Coordinates of C-alpha atoms and ligand atoms in Angstrom, one line a residue:
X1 CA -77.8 64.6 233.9
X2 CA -76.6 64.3 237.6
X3 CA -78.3 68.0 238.6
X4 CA -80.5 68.2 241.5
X5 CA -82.2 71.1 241.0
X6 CA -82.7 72.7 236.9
X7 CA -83.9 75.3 235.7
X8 CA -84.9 75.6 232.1
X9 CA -85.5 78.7 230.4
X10 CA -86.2 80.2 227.0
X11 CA -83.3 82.4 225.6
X12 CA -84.8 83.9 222.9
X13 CA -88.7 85.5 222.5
X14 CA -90.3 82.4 223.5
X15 CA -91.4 78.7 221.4
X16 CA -88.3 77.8 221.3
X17 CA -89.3 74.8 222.2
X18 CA -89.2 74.1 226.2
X19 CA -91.3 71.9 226.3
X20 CA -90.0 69.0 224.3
X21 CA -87.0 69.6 226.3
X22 CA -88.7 69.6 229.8
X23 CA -90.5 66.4 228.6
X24 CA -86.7 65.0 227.6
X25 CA -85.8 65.8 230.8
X26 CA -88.5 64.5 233.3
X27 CA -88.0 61.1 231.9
X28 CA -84.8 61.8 234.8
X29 CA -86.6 64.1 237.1
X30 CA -89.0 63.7 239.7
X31 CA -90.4 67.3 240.3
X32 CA -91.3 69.5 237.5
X33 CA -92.9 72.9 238.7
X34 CA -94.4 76.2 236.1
X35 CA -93.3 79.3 238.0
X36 CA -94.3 82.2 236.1
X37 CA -96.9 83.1 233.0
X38 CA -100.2 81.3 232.6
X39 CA -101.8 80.2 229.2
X40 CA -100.2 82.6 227.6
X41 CA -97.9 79.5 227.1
X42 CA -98.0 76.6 224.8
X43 CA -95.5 74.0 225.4
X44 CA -95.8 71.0 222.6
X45 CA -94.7 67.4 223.4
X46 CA -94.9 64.8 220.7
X47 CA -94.7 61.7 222.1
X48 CA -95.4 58.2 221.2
X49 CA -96.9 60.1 218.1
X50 CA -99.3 61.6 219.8
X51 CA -99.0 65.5 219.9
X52 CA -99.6 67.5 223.5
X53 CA -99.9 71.5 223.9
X54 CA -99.4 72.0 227.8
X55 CA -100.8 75.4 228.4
X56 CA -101.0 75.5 232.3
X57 CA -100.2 72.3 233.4
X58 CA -96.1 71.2 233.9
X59 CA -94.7 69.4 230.3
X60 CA -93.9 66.6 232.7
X61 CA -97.7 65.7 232.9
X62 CA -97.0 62.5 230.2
X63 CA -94.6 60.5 232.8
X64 CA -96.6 58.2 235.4
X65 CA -95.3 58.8 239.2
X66 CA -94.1 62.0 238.7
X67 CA -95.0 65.4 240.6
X68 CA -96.0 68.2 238.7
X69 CA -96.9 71.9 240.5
X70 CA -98.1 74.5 239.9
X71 CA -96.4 77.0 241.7
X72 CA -97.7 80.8 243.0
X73 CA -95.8 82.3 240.6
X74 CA -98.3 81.3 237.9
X75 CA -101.2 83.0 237.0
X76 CA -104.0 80.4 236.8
X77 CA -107.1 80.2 234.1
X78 CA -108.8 77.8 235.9
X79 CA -110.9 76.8 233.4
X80 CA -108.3 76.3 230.7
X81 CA -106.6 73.8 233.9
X82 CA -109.8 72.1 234.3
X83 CA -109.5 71.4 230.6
X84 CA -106.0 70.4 230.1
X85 CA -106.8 68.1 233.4
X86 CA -109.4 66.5 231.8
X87 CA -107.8 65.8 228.2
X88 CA -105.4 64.0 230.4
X89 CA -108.1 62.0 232.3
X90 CA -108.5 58.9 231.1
X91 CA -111.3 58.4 234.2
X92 CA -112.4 61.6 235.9
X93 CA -109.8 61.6 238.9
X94 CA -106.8 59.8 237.1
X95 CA -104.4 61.8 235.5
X96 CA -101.7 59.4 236.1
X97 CA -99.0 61.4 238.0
X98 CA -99.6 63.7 241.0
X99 CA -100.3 67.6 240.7
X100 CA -100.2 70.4 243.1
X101 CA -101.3 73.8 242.2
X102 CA -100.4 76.3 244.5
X103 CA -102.7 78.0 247.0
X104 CA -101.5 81.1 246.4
X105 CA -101.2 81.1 242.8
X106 CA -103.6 83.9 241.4
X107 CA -106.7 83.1 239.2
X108 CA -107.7 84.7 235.8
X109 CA -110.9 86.0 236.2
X110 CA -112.9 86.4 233.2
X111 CA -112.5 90.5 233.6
X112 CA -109.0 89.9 233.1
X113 CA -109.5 88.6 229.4
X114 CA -112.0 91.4 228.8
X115 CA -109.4 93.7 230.1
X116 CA -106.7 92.3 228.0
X117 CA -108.9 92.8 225.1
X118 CA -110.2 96.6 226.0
X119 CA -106.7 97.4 226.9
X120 CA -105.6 96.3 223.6
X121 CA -108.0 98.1 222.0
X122 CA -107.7 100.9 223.8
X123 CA -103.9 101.7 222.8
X124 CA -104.8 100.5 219.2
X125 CA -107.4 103.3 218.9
X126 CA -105.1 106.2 221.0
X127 CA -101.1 105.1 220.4
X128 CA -101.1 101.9 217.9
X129 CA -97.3 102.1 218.0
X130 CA -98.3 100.7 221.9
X131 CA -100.1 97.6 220.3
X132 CA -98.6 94.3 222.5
X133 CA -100.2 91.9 220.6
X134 CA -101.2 90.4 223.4
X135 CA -102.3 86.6 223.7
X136 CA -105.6 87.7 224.9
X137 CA -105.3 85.1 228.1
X138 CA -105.5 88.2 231.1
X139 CA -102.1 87.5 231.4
X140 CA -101.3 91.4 231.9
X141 CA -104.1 92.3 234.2
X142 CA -104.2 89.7 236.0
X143 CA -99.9 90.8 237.7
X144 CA -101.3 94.1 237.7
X145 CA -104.3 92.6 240.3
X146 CA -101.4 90.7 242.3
X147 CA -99.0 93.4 242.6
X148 CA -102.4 96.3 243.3
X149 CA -102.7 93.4 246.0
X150 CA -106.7 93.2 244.8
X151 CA -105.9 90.0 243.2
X152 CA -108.2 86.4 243.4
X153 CA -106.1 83.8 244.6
X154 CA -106.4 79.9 243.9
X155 CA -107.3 79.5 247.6
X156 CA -110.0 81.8 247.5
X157 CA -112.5 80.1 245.2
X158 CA -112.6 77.3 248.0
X159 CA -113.3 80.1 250.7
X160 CA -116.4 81.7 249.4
X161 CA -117.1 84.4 252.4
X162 CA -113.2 86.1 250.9
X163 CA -114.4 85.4 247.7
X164 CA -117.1 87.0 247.7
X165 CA -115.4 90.3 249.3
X166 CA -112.5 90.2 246.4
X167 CA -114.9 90.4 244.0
X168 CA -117.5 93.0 244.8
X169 CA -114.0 94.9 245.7
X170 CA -112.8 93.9 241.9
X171 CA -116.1 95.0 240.4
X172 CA -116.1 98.6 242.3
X173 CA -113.1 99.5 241.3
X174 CA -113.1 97.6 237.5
X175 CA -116.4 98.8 236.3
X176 CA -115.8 101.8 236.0
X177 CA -113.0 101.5 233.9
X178 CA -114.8 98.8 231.9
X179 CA -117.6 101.4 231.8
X180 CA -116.3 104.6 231.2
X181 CA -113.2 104.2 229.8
X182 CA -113.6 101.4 227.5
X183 CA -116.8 101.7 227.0
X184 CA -117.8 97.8 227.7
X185 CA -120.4 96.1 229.7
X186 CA -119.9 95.8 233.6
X187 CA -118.9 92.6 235.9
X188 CA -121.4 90.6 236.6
X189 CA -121.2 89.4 240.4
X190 CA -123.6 86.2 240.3
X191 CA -122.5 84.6 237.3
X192 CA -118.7 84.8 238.2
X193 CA -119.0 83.8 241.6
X194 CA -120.9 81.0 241.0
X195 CA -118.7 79.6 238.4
X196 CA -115.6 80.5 240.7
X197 CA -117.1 78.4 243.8
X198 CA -117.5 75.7 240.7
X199 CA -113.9 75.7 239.7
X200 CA -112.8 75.6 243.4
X201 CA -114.9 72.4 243.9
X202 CA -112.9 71.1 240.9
X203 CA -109.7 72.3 242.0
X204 CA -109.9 71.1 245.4
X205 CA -108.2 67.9 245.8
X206 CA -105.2 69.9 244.2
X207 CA -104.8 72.6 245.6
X208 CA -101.8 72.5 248.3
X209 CA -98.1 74.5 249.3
X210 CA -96.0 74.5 246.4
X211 CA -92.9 76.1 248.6
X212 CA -93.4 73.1 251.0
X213 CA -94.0 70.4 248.2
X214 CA -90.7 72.0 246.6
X215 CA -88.7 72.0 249.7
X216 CA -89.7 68.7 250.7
X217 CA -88.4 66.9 247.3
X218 CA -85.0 68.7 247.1
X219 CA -84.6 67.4 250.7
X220 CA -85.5 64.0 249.6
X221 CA -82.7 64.3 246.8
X222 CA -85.4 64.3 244.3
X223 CA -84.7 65.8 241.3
X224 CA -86.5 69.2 240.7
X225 CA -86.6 70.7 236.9
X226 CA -88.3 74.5 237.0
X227 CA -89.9 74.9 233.4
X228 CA -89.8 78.7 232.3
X229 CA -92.4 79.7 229.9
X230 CA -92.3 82.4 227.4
X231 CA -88.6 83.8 226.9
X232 CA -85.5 85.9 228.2
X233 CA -86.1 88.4 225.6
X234 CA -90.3 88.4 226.4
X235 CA -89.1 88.8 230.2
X236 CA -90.6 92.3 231.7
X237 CA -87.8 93.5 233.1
X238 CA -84.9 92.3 230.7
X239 CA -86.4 92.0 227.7
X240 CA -87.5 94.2 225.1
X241 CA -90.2 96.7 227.3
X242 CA -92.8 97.3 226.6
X243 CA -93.4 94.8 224.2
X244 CA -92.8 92.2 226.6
X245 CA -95.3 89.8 228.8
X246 CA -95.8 90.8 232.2
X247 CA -93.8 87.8 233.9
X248 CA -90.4 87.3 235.4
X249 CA -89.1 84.3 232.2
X250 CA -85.1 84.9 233.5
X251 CA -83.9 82.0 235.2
X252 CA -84.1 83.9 238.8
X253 CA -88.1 83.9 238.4
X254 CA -88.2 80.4 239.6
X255 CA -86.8 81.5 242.8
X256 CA -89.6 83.5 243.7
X257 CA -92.6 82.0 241.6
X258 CA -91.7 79.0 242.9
X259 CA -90.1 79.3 246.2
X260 CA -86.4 78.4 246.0
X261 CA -83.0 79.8 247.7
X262 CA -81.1 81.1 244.7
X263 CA -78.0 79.0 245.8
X264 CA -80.4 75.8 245.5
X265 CA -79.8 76.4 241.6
X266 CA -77.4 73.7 240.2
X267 CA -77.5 74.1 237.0
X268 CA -79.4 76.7 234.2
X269 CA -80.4 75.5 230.9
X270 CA -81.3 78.0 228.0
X271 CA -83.3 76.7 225.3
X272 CA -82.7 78.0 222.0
X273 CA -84.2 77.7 218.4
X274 CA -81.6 77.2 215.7
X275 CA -83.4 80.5 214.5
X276 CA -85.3 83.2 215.6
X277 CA -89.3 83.4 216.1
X278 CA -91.3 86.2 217.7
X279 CA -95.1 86.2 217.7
X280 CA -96.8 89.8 218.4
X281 CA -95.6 93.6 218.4
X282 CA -91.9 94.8 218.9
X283 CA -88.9 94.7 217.4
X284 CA -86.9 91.8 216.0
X285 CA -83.5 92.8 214.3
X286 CA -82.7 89.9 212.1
X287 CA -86.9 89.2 211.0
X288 CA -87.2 88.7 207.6
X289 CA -90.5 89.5 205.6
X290 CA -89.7 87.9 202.7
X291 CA -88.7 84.0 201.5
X292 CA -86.1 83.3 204.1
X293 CA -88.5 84.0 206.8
X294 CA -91.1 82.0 204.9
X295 CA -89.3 79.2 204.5
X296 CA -88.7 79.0 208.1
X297 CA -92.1 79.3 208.6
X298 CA -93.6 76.7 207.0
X299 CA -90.2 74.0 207.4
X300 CA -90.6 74.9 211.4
X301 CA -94.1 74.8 211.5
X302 CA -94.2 78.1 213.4
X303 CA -97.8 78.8 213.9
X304 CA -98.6 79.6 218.0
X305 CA -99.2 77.3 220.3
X306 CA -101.7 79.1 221.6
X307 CA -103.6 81.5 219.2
X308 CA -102.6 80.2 216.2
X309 CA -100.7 83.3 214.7
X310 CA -98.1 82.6 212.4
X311 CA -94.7 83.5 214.2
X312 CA -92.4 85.6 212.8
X313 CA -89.2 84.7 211.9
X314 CA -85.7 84.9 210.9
X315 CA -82.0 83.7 211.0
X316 CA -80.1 83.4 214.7
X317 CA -78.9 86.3 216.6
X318 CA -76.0 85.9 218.6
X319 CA -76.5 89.0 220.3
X320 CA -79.1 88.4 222.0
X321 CA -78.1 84.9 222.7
X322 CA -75.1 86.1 224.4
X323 CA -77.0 88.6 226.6
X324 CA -79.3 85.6 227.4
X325 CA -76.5 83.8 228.7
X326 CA -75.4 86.7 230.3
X327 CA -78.6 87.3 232.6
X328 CA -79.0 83.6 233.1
X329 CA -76.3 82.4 233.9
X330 CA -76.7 79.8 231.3
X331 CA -74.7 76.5 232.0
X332 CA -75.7 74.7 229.0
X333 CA -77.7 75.3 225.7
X334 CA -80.6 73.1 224.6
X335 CA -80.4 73.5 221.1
X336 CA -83.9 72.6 219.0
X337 CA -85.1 72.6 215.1
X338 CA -81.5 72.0 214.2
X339 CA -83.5 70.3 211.0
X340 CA -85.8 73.0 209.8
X341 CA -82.0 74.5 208.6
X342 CA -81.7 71.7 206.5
X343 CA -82.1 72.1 202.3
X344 CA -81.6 76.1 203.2
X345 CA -80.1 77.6 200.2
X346 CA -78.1 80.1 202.4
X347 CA -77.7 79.8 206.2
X348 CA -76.7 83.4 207.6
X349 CA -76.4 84.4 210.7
X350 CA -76.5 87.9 213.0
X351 CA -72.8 88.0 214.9
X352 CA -73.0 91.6 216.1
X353 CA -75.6 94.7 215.1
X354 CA -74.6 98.3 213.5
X355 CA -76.1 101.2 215.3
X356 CA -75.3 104.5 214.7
X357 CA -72.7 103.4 211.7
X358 CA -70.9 101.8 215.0
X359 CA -70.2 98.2 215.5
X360 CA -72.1 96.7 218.4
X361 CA -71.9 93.5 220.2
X362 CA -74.3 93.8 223.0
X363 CA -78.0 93.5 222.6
X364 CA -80.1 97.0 224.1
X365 CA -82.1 95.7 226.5
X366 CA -85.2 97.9 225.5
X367 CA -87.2 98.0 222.7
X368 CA -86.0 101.7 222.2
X369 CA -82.7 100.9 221.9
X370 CA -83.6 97.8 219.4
X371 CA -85.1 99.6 217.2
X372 CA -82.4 101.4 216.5
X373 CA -80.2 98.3 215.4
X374 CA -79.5 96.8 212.1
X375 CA -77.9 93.5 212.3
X376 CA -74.8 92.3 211.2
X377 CA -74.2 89.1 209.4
X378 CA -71.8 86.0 208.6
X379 CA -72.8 83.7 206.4
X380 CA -72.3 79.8 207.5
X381 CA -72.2 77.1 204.8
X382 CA -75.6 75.4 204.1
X383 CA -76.5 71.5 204.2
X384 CA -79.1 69.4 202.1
X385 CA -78.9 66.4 203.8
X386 CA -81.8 65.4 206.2
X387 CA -80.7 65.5 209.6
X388 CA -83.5 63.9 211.4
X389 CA -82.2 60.6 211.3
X390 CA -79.2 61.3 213.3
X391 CA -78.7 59.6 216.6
X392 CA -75.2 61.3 217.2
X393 CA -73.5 64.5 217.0
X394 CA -70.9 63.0 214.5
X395 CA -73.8 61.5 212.5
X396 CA -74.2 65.1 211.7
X397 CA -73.5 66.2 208.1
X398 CA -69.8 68.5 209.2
X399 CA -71.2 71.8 208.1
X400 CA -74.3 71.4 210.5
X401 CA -71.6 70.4 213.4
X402 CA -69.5 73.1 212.4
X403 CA -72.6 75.2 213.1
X404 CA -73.5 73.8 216.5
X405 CA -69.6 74.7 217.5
X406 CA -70.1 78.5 216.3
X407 CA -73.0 78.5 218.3
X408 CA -70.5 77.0 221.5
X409 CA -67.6 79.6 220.9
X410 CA -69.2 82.7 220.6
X411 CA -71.9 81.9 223.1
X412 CA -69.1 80.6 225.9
X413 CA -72.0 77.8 226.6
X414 CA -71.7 73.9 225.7
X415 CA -75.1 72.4 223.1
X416 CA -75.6 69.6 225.1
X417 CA -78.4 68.8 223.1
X418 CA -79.7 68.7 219.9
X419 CA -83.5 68.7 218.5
X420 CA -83.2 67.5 215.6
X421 CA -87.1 66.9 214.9
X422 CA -90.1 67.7 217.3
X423 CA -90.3 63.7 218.3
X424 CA -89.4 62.2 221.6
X425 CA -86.9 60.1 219.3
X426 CA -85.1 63.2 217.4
X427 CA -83.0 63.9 220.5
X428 CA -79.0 64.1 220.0
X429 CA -77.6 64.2 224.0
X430 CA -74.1 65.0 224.4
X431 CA -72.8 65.0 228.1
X432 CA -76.6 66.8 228.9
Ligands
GDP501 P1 -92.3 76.1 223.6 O1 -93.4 77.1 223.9 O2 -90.9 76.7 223.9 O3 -92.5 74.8 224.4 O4 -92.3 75.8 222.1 P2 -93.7 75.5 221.2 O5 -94.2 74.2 221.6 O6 -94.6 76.7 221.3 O7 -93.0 75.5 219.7 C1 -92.0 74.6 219.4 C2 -92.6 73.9 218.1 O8 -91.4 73.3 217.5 C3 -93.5 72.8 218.5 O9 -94.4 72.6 217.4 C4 -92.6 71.5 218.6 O10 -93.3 70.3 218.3 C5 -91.6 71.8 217.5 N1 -90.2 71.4 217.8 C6 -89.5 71.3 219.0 N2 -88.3 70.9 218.8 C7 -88.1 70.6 217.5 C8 -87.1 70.2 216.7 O11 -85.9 69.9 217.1 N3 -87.3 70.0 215.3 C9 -88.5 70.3 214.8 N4 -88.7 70.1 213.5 N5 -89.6 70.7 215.5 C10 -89.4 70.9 216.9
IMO502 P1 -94.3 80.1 225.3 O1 -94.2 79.7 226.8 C1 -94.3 83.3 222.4 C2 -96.0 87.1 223.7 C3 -97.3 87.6 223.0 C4 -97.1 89.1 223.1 C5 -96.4 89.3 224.5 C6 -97.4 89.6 225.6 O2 -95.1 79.1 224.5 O3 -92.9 80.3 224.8 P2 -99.2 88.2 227.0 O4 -100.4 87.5 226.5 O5 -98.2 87.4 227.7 O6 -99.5 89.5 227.7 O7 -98.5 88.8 225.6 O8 -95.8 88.0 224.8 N1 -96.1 85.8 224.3 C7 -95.5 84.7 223.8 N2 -94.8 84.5 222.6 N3 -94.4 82.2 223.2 C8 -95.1 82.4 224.4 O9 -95.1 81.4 225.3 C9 -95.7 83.6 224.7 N4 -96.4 84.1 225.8 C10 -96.6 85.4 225.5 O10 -97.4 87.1 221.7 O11 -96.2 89.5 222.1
MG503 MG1 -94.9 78.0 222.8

């Protein structure tokens, strides 16, 4: 791993595991920075048995000496920050490595959750066909603030006199809606403020430039890994709109929602699940409701990070993989959960899709389009053997590495390494 500057991505519809990678990684790296999302997110890191969901805070955070940001792209809860701060604590202060969270990163306010709530509701009662299936985190309204350029950011909870403005602005113009439309309870200014001026007392000491802090390290010759969250296919412009989250996940993100020339970009890394998963609404081609997808389930443990659900799931589509590398730019593939495959009586997986009684090898960007797809399948030969005990690619039982050299050849992109259980341990590097 001789990169200088990384950025790691999710190629499929997010929890494909980033960030046991990203905390694989930053045992090399110096810099790890979020760029987009917010606690929508849950990145899980076992390590030294111990197990860690990063919602807001980099999946570096477990390395001493390291520097963590948070970077404007991201939309902050603060309180979920001040939380995941604290669990890392061991003395109010120390949190063992050094975090920046960017000035002008943009808060979610408590509106924005009772927003994404109403909202939700709201299409459920007029259009449920529009259901997101959101996380409930304010994720959506919260961009919507930023780009209506209304939006609270981190700086201004340590500047009460804007504060102050932004909000009664907020509540003139949100009440109404939360009034009339959705028929909720309005914003109450004292009670927010108050507990926003809190947070920025909390926040203080970490607040700073990300763009500089960035800059600054890559000029050093530190080594900077960007850690996407959610997914290519969850991105709002390429993936499946509208069910998507409201975020730039594509590997160009980081260049804005963390300030970076694009040219700066050494090398992209896709992570990918040895399967699929989707939690929430929209389609899913190769989803299966019945044992398969159970048994993938409950051998991957695929329950959300963050709200619990239990993920949906089904075998690998190389459609969409391939269109992942495509608007990427992938370099190499992070391949995870190898092992939930294992003891699989069949092992199947989607090489192309059928629309229209046509053969199809490109993946339709919109949810529209996806809809409309039925996938096409191969069939791969199964393995029983337990796989989590393998050091080495060629430890690998042959029709698991024949699998993992499918995935290579039809995706054009080298697995440089292999999860082959969630542990710090169960890592297979090859050349990563
Ligand atoms: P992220 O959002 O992309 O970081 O992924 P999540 O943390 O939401 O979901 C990935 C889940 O799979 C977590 O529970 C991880 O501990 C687990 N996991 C990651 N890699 C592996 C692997 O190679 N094998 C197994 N069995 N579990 C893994
Ligand atoms: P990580 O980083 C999986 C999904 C939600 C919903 C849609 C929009 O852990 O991979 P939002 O709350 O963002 O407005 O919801 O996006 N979603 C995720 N699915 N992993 C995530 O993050 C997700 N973040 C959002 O389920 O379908
Ligand atoms: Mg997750």
């Amino acid at each position: 791993m001789r990169k200088i500057v990384q950025a790691l991505i999710g190629a499929q519809w997010g929890d494909e595991g980033k960030g046991r990678v990203v905390d694989a990684l930053a045992q090399e790296v110096g810099v790890v920075v979020r760029y987009q999302g917010g606690a929508n997110a849950g990145h899980t890191v076992i390590a030294e048995g111990k197990k860690h969901v990063f919602h807001l805070l980099p999946s570096g955070m477990l390395y001493p000496n390291r520097l963590c940001i948070i970077g404007n792209g991201v939309v902050l809860e603060p309180e979920q920050l001040i939380k995941e701060i604290n669990e890392l604590a061991p003395a109010p202060g120390d949190i063992g490595t050094k975090l920046v969270v960017s000035r002008a990163a943009h808060v979610v306010m408590p509106y924005h959750k009772r927003l994404d709530a109403a909202s939700e509701a709201f299409r459920k009662k007029n259009n449920p066909d529009a259901v997101i299936g959101t996380t409930g985190r304010g994720i959506g309204p919260c961009y919507v603030d930023k780009y209506n350029r209304i939006g609270v950011r981190a700086e201004d909870l340590v500047s009460p006199e804007s504060l102050e403005k932004k909000l009664r602005l907020n509540m003139a113009e949100k009440n109404p809606l939360l009034e009339k439309i959705y028929g909720e309870p309005p914003i109450e200014f004292e009670s927010i403020y108050r507990q926003a001026l809190e947070w920025g007392d909390f926040l203080r000491p970490y607040l700073g430039d990300s763009s500089f802090e960035i800059a600054s390290a890559i000029e050093r010759g530190e080594r900077v890994l960007f850690e996407g969250a959610q997914g290519t296919l969850l991105d709002v412009d390429h993936g499946t709109y509208p069910f998507v989250t409201s975020s730039s996940c594509v590997a160009g993100g980081c260049c804005t929602g963390g300030a970076l020339g694009p040219g700066r970009i050494d090398r992209v890394i896709g992570v990918v699940k040895a399967y699929c998963s989707r939690v929430g609404e929209g389609p899913f081609p190769t989803e299966d409701r019945g044992e398969v997808g159970e048994t993938l389930r409950q051998n991957g443990g695929e329950f959300g990070a963050t709200t619990g659900r239990p993920r949906r799931c089904g075998w690998l589509d190389m459609a969409a993989l391939r269109y992942s590398v495509m608007v990427n730019g992938l370099d190499v593939l992070a391949l995870t959960k190898l092992d939930v495959l294992s003891g699989m009586d069949e092992l199947k997986v989607c090489v192309a899709y059928e629309m229209d009684g046509k053969r199809v090898s490109v993946f339709p960007n919109s949810a529209y389009g996806l809809e409309k797809v039925r996938p096409v399948y191969e069939s791969f030969k199964p393995w029983k053997e337990d796989i989590s005990g393998c050091g080495s690619f060629e430890e690998l039982p042959s029709a698991a590495r024949d699998y993992v050299d499918y995935i290579e050849r039809d995706s054009g992109v080298r697995v440089g390494l292999i999860g082959v259980g969630p542990g710090r341990e169960s890592t297979i590097y090859r050349d990563f």
